[in-house]
């Protein structure tokens, strides 16, 4: 028999993409965190999962890969069919240690602060170029005209993708990851075709790089040895694809949400213009406020405990970052947007074994774009309500129409 509270909580459906499309359901996340922080959540298309909303529990799960595996059933909510499971296990995000560390180390050195620092000047120039184009007009669609272009440039530079191929590759990767939204991927065939095209492109890149190594991350992938052998074609292709997708979707989302958050908090926008030194802490607050990824999954490797809740071997566990990022035991005034919030231990980049490899790059990119943007345009206003992505995985914005004056 369920109590009133439980039956009440049972109305919560965190799998419903149309709920997330309206923005993270903070009333639900707050209730779960305070009333049932490790909450058994049924799902229509699977056995159900534990919905985790407390900061400390997300930390514990992410930092205990021996108990909470990315490998057993992958990092995403839907239970994969055997073929998809086999594929996701070839990508670092679907591996556990020690294999995970060996694969991660192939690309990790390209993302260290020192290596990202080397990209800083060129990325600064590219950001200034893209934002500078706003000077020729007084309105734009910010997501595609600005936010999408800068991350695609960075990841393409790192991977050695030629300029002429970038737009198409961007469209394909968008279609693959945002396939819950019928506007992005109208039919399952659309995503399958996109996937086939990306696979073909990755092998073209491999052929080019083998003939003429460019020193890019793509040549690192092709030259790497793991467990005393080279990557298989499939491992290489999936790694390539994952880096393109991971580098694009999230940073574009954070850039778009950053501008939206500043528009919704005009005093913060004014303060940031007056005091650009606050840009780094504003970027962290933007990431806390609107985590670009709603959740990732783990699977319990044995019977264990999260907080006070017993979890059985094989159980699915979903970490809801928007819940953790507004945990009042960690953040004062969690529902207030504070661009000078310090410390700010948000978990939008994950934590532990799979901590986002691109965090240094994403932070640099976000700092550059907001510094440049606020120095270039002013009196920014929304021309239409933002159009959000229909997804319970990616906190995307599809369209953000703004008008502005050039400074
Ligand atoms: C604001 C931007 C970004 C956000 C919010 C973000 C978020 C995340 C999160 C939450 C994870 C953890 C996955 C887990 O625990 O299972 C992750 C992993 C990862 N991210 Fe990011 N990411 C961002 C940008 C990037 C960029 C620019 C790249 C560059 C290629 C990147 C590459 C990766 C990779 C390779 C992993 C897997 C790491 C591993 O499994 O060891 N990310 N990211």
mmCIF file of N, CA, C and O in Angstrom, residues 345-400:
data_model
loop_
_atom_site.group_PDB
_atom_site.id
_atom_site.type_symbol
_atom_site.label_atom_id
_atom_site.label_comp_id
_atom_site.label_asym_id
_atom_site.label_seq_id
_atom_site.Cartn_x
_atom_site.Cartn_y
_atom_site.Cartn_z
ATOM 1 N N UNK A 345 30.038 24.368 -6.975
ATOM 2 C CA UNK A 345 30.403 22.979 -7.309
ATOM 3 C C UNK A 345 29.285 22.279 -8.062
ATOM 4 O O UNK A 345 28.792 21.236 -7.632
ATOM 5 N N UNK A 346 28.881 22.889 -9.171
ATOM 6 C CA UNK A 346 27.843 22.245 -9.980
ATOM 7 C C UNK A 346 28.386 20.946 -10.573
ATOM 8 O O UNK A 346 29.600 20.740 -10.628
ATOM 9 N N UNK A 347 27.471 20.091 -10.995
ATOM 10 C CA UNK A 347 27.901 18.794 -11.533
ATOM 11 C C UNK A 347 27.575 18.649 -13.014
ATOM 12 O O UNK A 347 27.466 17.540 -13.531
ATOM 13 N N UNK A 348 27.468 19.770 -13.697
ATOM 14 C CA UNK A 348 27.071 19.712 -15.102
ATOM 15 C C UNK A 348 28.082 19.002 -15.992
ATOM 16 O O UNK A 348 27.723 18.536 -17.076
ATOM 17 N N UNK A 349 29.342 18.947 -15.569
ATOM 18 C CA UNK A 349 30.342 18.193 -16.337
ATOM 19 C C UNK A 349 30.508 16.770 -15.799
ATOM 20 O O UNK A 349 31.468 16.083 -16.148
ATOM 21 N N UNK A 350 29.587 16.324 -14.938
ATOM 22 C CA UNK A 350 29.780 15.038 -14.290
ATOM 23 C C UNK A 350 30.888 15.167 -13.260
ATOM 24 O O UNK A 350 31.346 16.272 -12.933
ATOM 25 N N UNK A 351 31.328 14.040 -12.758
ATOM 26 C CA UNK A 351 32.364 14.049 -11.719
ATOM 27 C C UNK A 351 32.955 12.647 -11.685
ATOM 28 O O UNK A 351 32.278 11.690 -12.054
ATOM 29 N N UNK A 352 34.216 12.534 -11.283
ATOM 30 C CA UNK A 352 34.814 11.205 -11.128
ATOM 31 C C UNK A 352 35.374 10.660 -12.419
ATOM 32 O O UNK A 352 35.852 11.397 -13.282
ATOM 33 N N UNK A 353 35.247 9.353 -12.557
ATOM 34 C CA UNK A 353 35.880 8.609 -13.646
ATOM 35 C C UNK A 353 35.595 9.190 -15.048
ATOM 36 O O UNK A 353 36.473 9.304 -15.878
ATOM 37 N N UNK A 354 34.349 9.588 -15.271
ATOM 38 C CA UNK A 354 33.956 10.052 -16.610
ATOM 39 C C UNK A 354 33.863 11.575 -16.692
ATOM 40 O O UNK A 354 33.254 12.103 -17.631
ATOM 41 N N UNK A 355 34.470 12.271 -15.722
ATOM 42 C CA UNK A 355 34.394 13.741 -15.739
ATOM 43 C C UNK A 355 34.681 14.244 -17.151
ATOM 44 O O UNK A 355 35.633 13.796 -17.812
ATOM 45 N N UNK A 356 33.865 15.177 -17.594
ATOM 46 C CA UNK A 356 33.913 15.625 -18.987
ATOM 47 C C UNK A 356 35.332 15.966 -19.436
ATOM 48 O O UNK A 356 35.993 16.828 -18.857
ATOM 49 N N UNK A 357 35.765 15.309 -20.502
ATOM 50 C CA UNK A 357 37.096 15.576 -21.053
ATOM 51 C C UNK A 357 37.170 16.957 -21.666
ATOM 52 O O UNK A 357 38.229 17.559 -21.729
ATOM 53 N N UNK A 358 36.044 17.445 -22.149
ATOM 54 C CA UNK A 358 36.040 18.722 -22.862
ATOM 55 C C UNK A 358 35.789 19.922 -21.961
ATOM 56 O O UNK A 358 35.594 21.041 -22.461
ATOM 57 N N UNK A 359 35.816 19.717 -20.634
ATOM 58 C CA UNK A 359 35.433 20.817 -19.730
ATOM 59 C C UNK A 359 36.327 22.055 -19.914
ATOM 60 O O UNK A 359 35.829 23.182 -19.934
ATOM 61 N N UNK A 360 37.635 21.848 -20.065
ATOM 62 C CA UNK A 360 38.532 23.017 -20.235
ATOM 63 C C UNK A 360 38.194 23.770 -21.520
ATOM 64 O O UNK A 360 38.168 24.996 -21.559
ATOM 65 N N UNK A 361 37.942 23.000 -22.569
ATOM 66 C CA UNK A 361 37.618 23.608 -23.853
ATOM 67 C C UNK A 361 36.274 24.344 -23.783
ATOM 68 O O UNK A 361 36.140 25.479 -24.255
ATOM 69 N N UNK A 362 35.285 23.687 -23.172
ATOM 70 C CA UNK A 362 33.953 24.300 -23.088
ATOM 71 C C UNK A 362 34.017 25.589 -22.268
ATOM 72 O O UNK A 362 33.431 26.612 -22.646
ATOM 73 N N UNK A 363 34.758 25.541 -21.152
ATOM 74 C CA UNK A 363 34.861 26.752 -20.304
ATOM 75 C C UNK A 363 35.521 27.891 -21.071
ATOM 76 O O UNK A 363 35.048 29.026 -21.052
ATOM 77 N N UNK A 364 36.602 27.573 -21.782
ATOM 78 C CA UNK A 364 37.292 28.607 -22.557
ATOM 79 C C UNK A 364 36.334 29.205 -23.582
ATOM 80 O O UNK A 364 36.210 30.420 -23.731
ATOM 81 N N UNK A 365 35.633 28.323 -24.283
ATOM 82 C CA UNK A 365 34.743 28.771 -25.345
ATOM 83 C C UNK A 365 33.640 29.680 -24.788
ATOM 84 O O UNK A 365 33.332 30.740 -25.356
ATOM 85 N N UNK A 366 33.076 29.280 -23.666
ATOM 86 C CA UNK A 366 31.982 30.068 -23.081
ATOM 87 C C UNK A 366 32.494 31.415 -22.573
ATOM 88 O O UNK A 366 31.840 32.442 -22.741
ATOM 89 N N UNK A 367 33.684 31.414 -21.988
ATOM 90 C CA UNK A 367 34.234 32.694 -21.500
ATOM 91 C C UNK A 367 34.476 33.642 -22.673
ATOM 92 O O UNK A 367 34.147 34.821 -22.614
ATOM 93 N N UNK A 368 35.041 33.089 -23.746
ATOM 94 C CA UNK A 368 35.341 33.946 -24.895
ATOM 95 C C UNK A 368 34.061 34.492 -25.513
ATOM 96 O O UNK A 368 33.977 35.679 -25.840
ATOM 97 N N UNK A 369 33.063 33.633 -25.669
ATOM 98 C CA UNK A 369 31.866 34.084 -26.396
ATOM 99 C C UNK A 369 31.117 35.148 -25.597
ATOM 100 O O UNK A 369 30.655 36.147 -26.159
ATOM 101 N N UNK A 370 31.020 34.996 -24.275
ATOM 102 C CA UNK A 370 30.270 36.014 -23.520
ATOM 103 C C UNK A 370 31.055 37.317 -23.407
ATOM 104 O O UNK A 370 30.469 38.398 -23.451
ATOM 105 N N UNK A 371 32.371 37.220 -23.308
ATOM 106 C CA UNK A 371 33.166 38.449 -23.264
ATOM 107 C C UNK A 371 32.977 39.217 -24.574
ATOM 108 O O UNK A 371 32.714 40.429 -24.593
ATOM 109 N N UNK A 372 33.083 38.487 -25.672
ATOM 110 C CA UNK A 372 32.993 39.109 -26.996
ATOM 111 C C UNK A 372 31.587 39.662 -27.256
ATOM 112 O O UNK A 372 31.422 40.779 -27.753
ATOM 113 N N UNK A 373 30.613 38.868 -26.897
ATOM 114 C CA UNK A 373 29.226 39.247 -27.179
ATOM 115 C C UNK A 373 28.845 40.548 -26.471
ATOM 116 O O UNK A 373 28.292 41.474 -27.078
ATOM 117 N N UNK A 374 29.170 40.611 -25.176
ATOM 118 C CA UNK A 374 28.745 41.778 -24.406
ATOM 119 C C UNK A 374 29.549 43.023 -24.787
ATOM 120 O O UNK A 374 29.094 44.143 -24.570
ATOM 121 N N UNK A 375 30.726 42.810 -25.392
ATOM 122 C CA UNK A 375 31.500 43.963 -25.859
ATOM 123 C C UNK A 375 31.030 44.419 -27.242
ATOM 124 O O UNK A 375 31.366 45.507 -27.701
ATOM 125 N N UNK A 376 30.255 43.585 -27.922
ATOM 126 C CA UNK A 376 29.887 43.863 -29.315
ATOM 127 C C UNK A 376 28.471 44.405 -29.469
ATOM 128 O O UNK A 376 28.226 45.309 -30.264
ATOM 129 N N UNK A 377 27.525 43.827 -28.719
ATOM 130 C CA UNK A 377 26.132 44.272 -28.874
ATOM 131 C C UNK A 377 25.538 44.673 -27.519
ATOM 132 O O UNK A 377 26.040 44.268 -26.473
ATOM 133 N N UNK A 378 24.480 45.449 -27.565
ATOM 134 C CA UNK A 378 23.792 45.855 -26.327
ATOM 135 C C UNK A 378 22.286 45.960 -26.589
ATOM 136 O O UNK A 378 21.836 45.771 -27.726
ATOM 137 N N UNK A 379 21.544 46.274 -25.523
ATOM 138 C CA UNK A 379 20.077 46.351 -25.628
ATOM 139 C C UNK A 379 19.503 45.109 -26.321
ATOM 140 O O UNK A 379 18.679 45.205 -27.238
ATOM 141 N N UNK A 380 19.971 43.966 -25.876
ATOM 142 C CA UNK A 380 19.533 42.714 -26.518
ATOM 143 C C UNK A 380 18.133 42.382 -26.008
ATOM 144 O O UNK A 380 17.869 42.474 -24.805
ATOM 145 N N UNK A 381 17.242 42.006 -26.919
ATOM 146 C CA UNK A 381 15.944 41.516 -26.439
ATOM 147 C C UNK A 381 15.457 40.366 -27.292
ATOM 148 O O UNK A 381 15.847 40.215 -28.456
ATOM 149 N N UNK A 382 14.604 39.556 -26.666
ATOM 150 C CA UNK A 382 14.045 38.399 -27.367
ATOM 151 C C UNK A 382 12.984 38.861 -28.350
ATOM 152 O O UNK A 382 12.145 39.696 -28.005
ATOM 153 N N UNK A 383 13.017 38.323 -29.556
ATOM 154 C CA UNK A 383 11.982 38.681 -30.529
ATOM 155 C C UNK A 383 10.811 37.715 -30.496
ATOM 156 O O UNK A 383 9.749 38.009 -31.005
ATOM 157 N N UNK A 384 11.067 36.529 -29.962
ATOM 158 C CA UNK A 384 10.029 35.499 -29.883
ATOM 159 C C UNK A 384 10.416 34.575 -28.738
ATOM 160 O O UNK A 384 11.594 34.527 -28.373
ATOM 161 N N UNK A 385 9.446 33.847 -28.174
ATOM 162 C CA UNK A 385 9.829 32.910 -27.118
ATOM 163 C C UNK A 385 10.827 31.891 -27.670
ATOM 164 O O UNK A 385 10.718 31.491 -28.835
ATOM 165 N N UNK A 386 11.809 31.491 -26.866
ATOM 166 C CA UNK A 386 12.779 30.501 -27.353
ATOM 167 C C UNK A 386 12.067 29.194 -27.692
ATOM 168 O O UNK A 386 11.077 28.844 -27.045
ATOM 169 N N UNK A 387 12.567 28.490 -28.687
ATOM 170 C CA UNK A 387 12.006 27.168 -28.997
ATOM 171 C C UNK A 387 12.969 26.118 -28.481
ATOM 172 O O UNK A 387 14.140 26.089 -28.851
ATOM 173 N N UNK A 388 12.449 25.261 -27.604
ATOM 174 C CA UNK A 388 13.311 24.291 -26.938
ATOM 175 C C UNK A 388 13.218 22.919 -27.585
ATOM 176 O O UNK A 388 12.214 22.571 -28.192
ATOM 177 N N UNK A 389 14.266 22.155 -27.371
ATOM 178 C CA UNK A 389 14.333 20.797 -27.907
ATOM 179 C C UNK A 389 13.388 19.870 -27.135
ATOM 180 O O UNK A 389 13.280 19.967 -25.914
ATOM 181 N N UNK A 390 12.750 18.976 -27.867
ATOM 182 C CA UNK A 390 11.897 17.972 -27.244
ATOM 183 C C UNK A 390 12.794 16.795 -26.860
ATOM 184 O O UNK A 390 13.084 15.925 -27.677
ATOM 185 N N UNK A 391 13.274 16.795 -25.615
ATOM 186 C CA UNK A 391 14.216 15.738 -25.217
ATOM 187 C C UNK A 391 14.314 15.679 -23.697
ATOM 188 O O UNK A 391 14.327 16.718 -23.035
ATOM 189 N N UNK A 392 14.407 14.446 -23.157
ATOM 190 C CA UNK A 392 14.667 14.343 -21.710
ATOM 191 C C UNK A 392 16.144 14.084 -21.440
ATOM 192 O O UNK A 392 16.542 13.809 -20.326
ATOM 193 N N UNK A 393 16.966 14.191 -22.492
ATOM 194 C CA UNK A 393 18.406 13.961 -22.338
ATOM 195 C C UNK A 393 19.216 15.241 -22.526
ATOM 196 O O UNK A 393 20.088 15.564 -21.729
ATOM 197 N N UNK A 394 18.928 15.971 -23.600
ATOM 198 C CA UNK A 394 19.686 17.185 -23.914
ATOM 199 C C UNK A 394 18.799 18.401 -23.651
ATOM 200 O O UNK A 394 17.671 18.471 -24.145
ATOM 201 N N UNK A 395 19.349 19.352 -22.926
ATOM 202 C CA UNK A 395 18.593 20.552 -22.540
ATOM 203 C C UNK A 395 18.715 21.614 -23.648
ATOM 204 O O UNK A 395 19.149 22.733 -23.390
ATOM 205 N N UNK A 396 18.360 21.213 -24.860
ATOM 206 C CA UNK A 396 18.689 22.055 -26.007
ATOM 207 C C UNK A 396 17.729 23.211 -26.254
ATOM 208 O O UNK A 396 16.562 23.178 -25.855
ATOM 209 N N UNK A 397 18.259 24.235 -26.934
ATOM 210 C CA UNK A 397 17.410 25.310 -27.456
ATOM 211 C C UNK A 397 17.575 25.268 -28.971
ATOM 212 O O UNK A 397 18.700 25.230 -29.473
ATOM 213 N N UNK A 398 16.454 25.248 -29.667
ATOM 214 C CA UNK A 398 16.534 25.149 -31.136
ATOM 215 C C UNK A 398 16.600 26.515 -31.783
ATOM 216 O O UNK A 398 17.173 26.685 -32.846
ATOM 217 N N UNK A 399 15.947 27.471 -31.125
ATOM 218 C CA UNK A 399 15.846 28.785 -31.766
ATOM 219 C C UNK A 399 15.760 29.877 -30.715
ATOM 220 O O UNK A 399 14.976 29.764 -29.766
ATOM 221 N N UNK A 400 16.593 30.902 -30.872
ATOM 222 C CA UNK A 400 16.586 32.035 -29.949
ATOM 223 C C UNK A 400 16.735 33.293 -30.806
ATOM 224 O O UNK A 400 17.847 33.668 -31.190
#
